[in-house]
Coordinates of C-alpha atoms and ligand atoms in Angstrom, one line a residue:
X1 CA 17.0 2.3 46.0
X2 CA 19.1 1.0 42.6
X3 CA 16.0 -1.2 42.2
X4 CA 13.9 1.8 42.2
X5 CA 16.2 3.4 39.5
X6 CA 16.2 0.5 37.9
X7 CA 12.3 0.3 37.7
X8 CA 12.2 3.7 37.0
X9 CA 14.6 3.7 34.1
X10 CA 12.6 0.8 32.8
X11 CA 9.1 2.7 33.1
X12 CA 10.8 5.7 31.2
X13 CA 12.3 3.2 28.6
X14 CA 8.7 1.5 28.2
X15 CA 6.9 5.0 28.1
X16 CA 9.3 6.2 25.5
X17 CA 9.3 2.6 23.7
X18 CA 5.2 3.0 23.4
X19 CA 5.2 6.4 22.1
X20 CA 7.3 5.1 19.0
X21 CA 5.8 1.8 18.8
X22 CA 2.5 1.6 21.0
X23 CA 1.3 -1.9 21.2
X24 CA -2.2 -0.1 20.9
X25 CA -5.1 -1.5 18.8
X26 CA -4.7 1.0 15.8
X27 CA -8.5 1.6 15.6
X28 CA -9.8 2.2 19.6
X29 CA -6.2 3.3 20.9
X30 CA -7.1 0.2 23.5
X31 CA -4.5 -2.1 24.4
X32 CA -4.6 -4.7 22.0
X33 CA -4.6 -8.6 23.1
X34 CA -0.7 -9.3 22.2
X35 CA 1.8 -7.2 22.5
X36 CA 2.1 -7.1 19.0
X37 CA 2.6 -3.8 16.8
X38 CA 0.0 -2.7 14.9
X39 CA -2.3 -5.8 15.7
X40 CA -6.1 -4.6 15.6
X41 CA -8.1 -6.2 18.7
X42 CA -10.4 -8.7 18.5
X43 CA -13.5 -6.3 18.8
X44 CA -12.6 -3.7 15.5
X45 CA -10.7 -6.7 13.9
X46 CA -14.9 -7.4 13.3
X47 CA -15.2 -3.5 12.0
X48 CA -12.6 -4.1 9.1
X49 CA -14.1 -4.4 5.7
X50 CA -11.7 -7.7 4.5
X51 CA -11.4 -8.4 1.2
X52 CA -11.5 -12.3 1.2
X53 CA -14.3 -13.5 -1.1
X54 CA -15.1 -13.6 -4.2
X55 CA -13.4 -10.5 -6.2
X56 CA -12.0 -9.5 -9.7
X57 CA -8.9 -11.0 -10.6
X58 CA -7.3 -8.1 -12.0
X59 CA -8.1 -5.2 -9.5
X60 CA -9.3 -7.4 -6.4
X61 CA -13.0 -5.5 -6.2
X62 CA -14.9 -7.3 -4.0
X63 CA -18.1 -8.8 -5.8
X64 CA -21.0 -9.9 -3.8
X65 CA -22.3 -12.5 -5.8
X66 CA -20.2 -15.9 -5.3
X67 CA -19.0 -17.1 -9.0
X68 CA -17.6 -20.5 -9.5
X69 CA -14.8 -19.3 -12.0
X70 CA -12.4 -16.6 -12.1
X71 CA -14.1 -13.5 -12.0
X72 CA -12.9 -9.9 -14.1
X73 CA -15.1 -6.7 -13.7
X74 CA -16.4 -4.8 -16.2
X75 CA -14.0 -1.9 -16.0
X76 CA -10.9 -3.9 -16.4
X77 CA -12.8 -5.7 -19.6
X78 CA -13.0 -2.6 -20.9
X79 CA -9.3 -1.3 -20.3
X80 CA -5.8 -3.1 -20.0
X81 CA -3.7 -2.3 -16.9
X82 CA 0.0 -2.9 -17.1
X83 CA 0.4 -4.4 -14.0
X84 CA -1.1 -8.6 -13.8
X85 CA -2.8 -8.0 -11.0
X86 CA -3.3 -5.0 -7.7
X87 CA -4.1 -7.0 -4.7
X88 CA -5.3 -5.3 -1.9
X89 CA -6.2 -6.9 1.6
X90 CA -9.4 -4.0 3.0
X91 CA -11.6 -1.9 1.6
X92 CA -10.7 1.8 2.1
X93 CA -14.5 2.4 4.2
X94 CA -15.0 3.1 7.9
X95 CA -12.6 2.2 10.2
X96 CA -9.9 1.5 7.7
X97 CA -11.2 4.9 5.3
X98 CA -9.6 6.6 8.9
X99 CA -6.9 4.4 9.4
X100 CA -6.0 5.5 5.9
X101 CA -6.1 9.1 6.6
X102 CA -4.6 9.3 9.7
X103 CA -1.9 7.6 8.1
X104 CA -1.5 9.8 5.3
X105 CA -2.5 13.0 6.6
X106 CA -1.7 13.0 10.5
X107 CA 1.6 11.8 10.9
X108 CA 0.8 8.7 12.1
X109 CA 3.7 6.8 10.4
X110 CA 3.1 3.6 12.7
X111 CA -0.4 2.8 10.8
X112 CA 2.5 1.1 8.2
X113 CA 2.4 -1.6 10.3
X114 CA -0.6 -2.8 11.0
X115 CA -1.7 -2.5 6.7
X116 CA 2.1 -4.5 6.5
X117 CA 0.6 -7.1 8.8
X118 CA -2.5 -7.3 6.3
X119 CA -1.4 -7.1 3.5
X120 CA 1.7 -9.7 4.2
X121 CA -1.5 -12.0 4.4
X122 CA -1.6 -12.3 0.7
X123 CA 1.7 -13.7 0.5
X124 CA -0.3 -17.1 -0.8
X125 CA -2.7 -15.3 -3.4
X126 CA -2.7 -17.4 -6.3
X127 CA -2.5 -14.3 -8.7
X128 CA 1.5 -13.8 -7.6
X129 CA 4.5 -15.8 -7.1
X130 CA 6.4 -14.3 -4.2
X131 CA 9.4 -16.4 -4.8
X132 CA 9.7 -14.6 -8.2
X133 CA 9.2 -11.2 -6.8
X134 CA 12.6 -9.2 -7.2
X135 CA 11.5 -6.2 -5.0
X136 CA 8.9 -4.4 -3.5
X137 CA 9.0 -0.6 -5.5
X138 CA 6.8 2.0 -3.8
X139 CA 5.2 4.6 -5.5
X140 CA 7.2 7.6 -5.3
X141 CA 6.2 11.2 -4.4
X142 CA 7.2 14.0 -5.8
X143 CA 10.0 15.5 -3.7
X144 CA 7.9 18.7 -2.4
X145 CA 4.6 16.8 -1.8
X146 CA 7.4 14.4 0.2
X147 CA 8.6 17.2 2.0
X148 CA 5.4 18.7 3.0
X149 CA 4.3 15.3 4.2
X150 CA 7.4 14.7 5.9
X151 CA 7.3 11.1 4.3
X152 CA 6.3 9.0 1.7
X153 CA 3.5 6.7 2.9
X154 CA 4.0 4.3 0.1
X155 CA 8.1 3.4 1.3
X156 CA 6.3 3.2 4.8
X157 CA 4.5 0.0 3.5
X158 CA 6.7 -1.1 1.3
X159 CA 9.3 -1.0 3.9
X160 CA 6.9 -3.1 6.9
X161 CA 5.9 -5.5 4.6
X162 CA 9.5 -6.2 3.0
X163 CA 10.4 -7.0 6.3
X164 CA 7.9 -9.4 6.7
X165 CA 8.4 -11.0 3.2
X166 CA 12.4 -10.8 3.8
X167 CA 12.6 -8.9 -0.1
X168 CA 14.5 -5.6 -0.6
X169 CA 13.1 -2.6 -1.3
X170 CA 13.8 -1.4 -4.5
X171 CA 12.9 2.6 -5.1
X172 CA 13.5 2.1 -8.8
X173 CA 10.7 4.6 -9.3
X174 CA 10.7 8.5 -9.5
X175 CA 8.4 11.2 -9.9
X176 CA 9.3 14.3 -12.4
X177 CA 6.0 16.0 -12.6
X178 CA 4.5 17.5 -9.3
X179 CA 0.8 16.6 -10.7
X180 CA -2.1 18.3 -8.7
X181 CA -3.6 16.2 -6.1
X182 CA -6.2 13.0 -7.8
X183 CA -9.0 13.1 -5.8
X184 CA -11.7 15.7 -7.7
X185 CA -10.5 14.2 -11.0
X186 CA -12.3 11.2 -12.8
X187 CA -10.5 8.3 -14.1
X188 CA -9.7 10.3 -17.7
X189 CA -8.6 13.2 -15.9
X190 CA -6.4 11.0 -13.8
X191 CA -4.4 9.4 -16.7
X192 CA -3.7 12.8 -18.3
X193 CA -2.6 14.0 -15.4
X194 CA -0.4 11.4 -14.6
X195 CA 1.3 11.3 -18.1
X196 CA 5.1 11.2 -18.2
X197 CA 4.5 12.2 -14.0
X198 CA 7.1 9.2 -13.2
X199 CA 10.8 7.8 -14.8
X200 CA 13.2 5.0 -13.5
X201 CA 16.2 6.4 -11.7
X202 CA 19.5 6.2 -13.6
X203 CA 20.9 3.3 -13.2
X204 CA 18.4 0.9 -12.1
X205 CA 18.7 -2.2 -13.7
X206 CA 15.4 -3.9 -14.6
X207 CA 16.3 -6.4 -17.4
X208 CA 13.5 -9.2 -17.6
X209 CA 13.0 -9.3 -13.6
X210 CA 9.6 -8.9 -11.8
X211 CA 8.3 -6.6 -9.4
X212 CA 5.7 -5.5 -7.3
X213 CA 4.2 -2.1 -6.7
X214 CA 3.6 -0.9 -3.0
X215 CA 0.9 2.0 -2.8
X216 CA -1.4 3.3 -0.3
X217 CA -5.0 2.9 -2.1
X218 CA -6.1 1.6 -5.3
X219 CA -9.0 4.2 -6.3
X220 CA -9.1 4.0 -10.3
X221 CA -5.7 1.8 -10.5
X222 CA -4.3 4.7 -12.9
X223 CA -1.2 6.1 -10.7
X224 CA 0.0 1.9 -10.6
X225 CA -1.1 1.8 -14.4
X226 CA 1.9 4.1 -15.2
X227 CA 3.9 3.2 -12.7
X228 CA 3.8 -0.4 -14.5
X229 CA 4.0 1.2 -17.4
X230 CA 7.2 3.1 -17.1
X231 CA 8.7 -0.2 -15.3
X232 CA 8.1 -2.3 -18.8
X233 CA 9.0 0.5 -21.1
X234 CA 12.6 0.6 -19.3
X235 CA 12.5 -3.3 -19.4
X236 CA 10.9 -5.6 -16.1
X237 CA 9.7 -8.1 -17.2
X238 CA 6.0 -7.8 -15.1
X239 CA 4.8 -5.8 -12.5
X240 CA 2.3 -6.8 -9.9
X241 CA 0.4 -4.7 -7.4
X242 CA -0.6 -4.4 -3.8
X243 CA -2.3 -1.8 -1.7
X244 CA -3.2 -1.1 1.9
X245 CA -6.6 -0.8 1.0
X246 CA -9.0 -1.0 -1.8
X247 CA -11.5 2.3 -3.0
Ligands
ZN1 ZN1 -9.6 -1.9 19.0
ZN2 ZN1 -11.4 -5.3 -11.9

């Protein structure tokens, strides 16, 4: 009889333990092969678009054709980020393109983890020094779009993979202007609308340090372009980047 409770209490527990962390493959819902959160099984792990060959040092697009040296794409050539470099472990297509927006747009807050587990990957890219990182900084939302979402995605991330990476989160970052949403607007558009969009909170101190901007996609690289910016202009010393998933 108290076993029974006992079992019962413990199939309750497990029931209630999976709805808020389901060991589930994140793509086919199927129980994936560790009890692991977030860990995508072996069958989709083949479905996801990695970015692990060649690719542009500055904005990590993957290039197809296999270049001895160190490799920069035509569009940063032609313009100068503010951030080193935006690393980013996928590309934002099928499965993970899904991922992305039921992650965003559906409430499923868990999808953090598996991107955290990805992206914590890069942790030996040659184009950062982890070890000189001072904090993660997400990308901020303005405080309606936060509210309607019920959360910012990009503190999500940040927040999985500073666990992983044992650095604080830093939200050093806010946003003033409630700009209309990116997606219809081309990369001109983008920058004007995201002019003077975010500020430093009072009081952060950023004197000389280094840190590294957590967002959800990299599409034209323009919101983490004046995220960067504003980070120098109040005094870091440099900014890198990292994403989910790359456009
Ligand atoms: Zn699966
Ligand atoms: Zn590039």
């Amino acid at each position: 009889m108290v076993a029974q409770a006992v079992n019962s209490v413990r199939g309750w527990v497990e029931v209630a333990l999976g709805l808020l962390w389901p060991h589930r493959c994140p793509v086919c819902g199927g129980v994936a092969g560790e009890p692991e959160t977030g860990r995508v099984c072996a069958n989709c792990e083949e479905t996801i678009p990695r970015i692990t060959g060649r690719q542009c040092e500055v904005c990590s697009r993957p290039f197809p054709i296999n270049f001895s040296e160190a490799f920069v794409c035509q569009s940063c050539r032609d313009r100068q980020f503010h951030f080193v470099a935006s690393l980013a472990p996928v590309e934002a297509r099928g499965t993970v393109r899904d991922m992305i927006h039921r992650f965003k747009y559906g409430k499923q807050r868990w999808l953090a983890e598996p991107f955290a587990l990805w992206m914590a990957e890069l942790s030996s890219d040659h184009r950062i020094k982890l070890e000189e990182i001072e904090g993660l900084v997400p990308v901020p939302l303005h405080k309606k779009r936060e509210k309607e979402r019920g959360y910012n995605q990009s503190l999500l991330l940040a927040e999985a993979l500073a666990k992983k990476w044992k650095k604080p989160v830093l939200p050093v970052l806010e946003r003033v202007r409630y700009t209309e949403t990116q997606t219809h607007f081309d990369r001109k558009e983008r920058m004007q609308n995201l002019r003077v969009a975010f500020r430093v909170r009072a009081g952060a101190e950023l004197q000389e340090k280094k840190f590294l901007l957590v967002d959800d996609v990299f599409t034209t690289g323009s919101t983490l372009d004046e995220c960067a910016r504003t980070l120098l202009d109040s005094g870091a010393g440099a900014v890198w980047a990292i994403t989910a998933a790359r456009a």
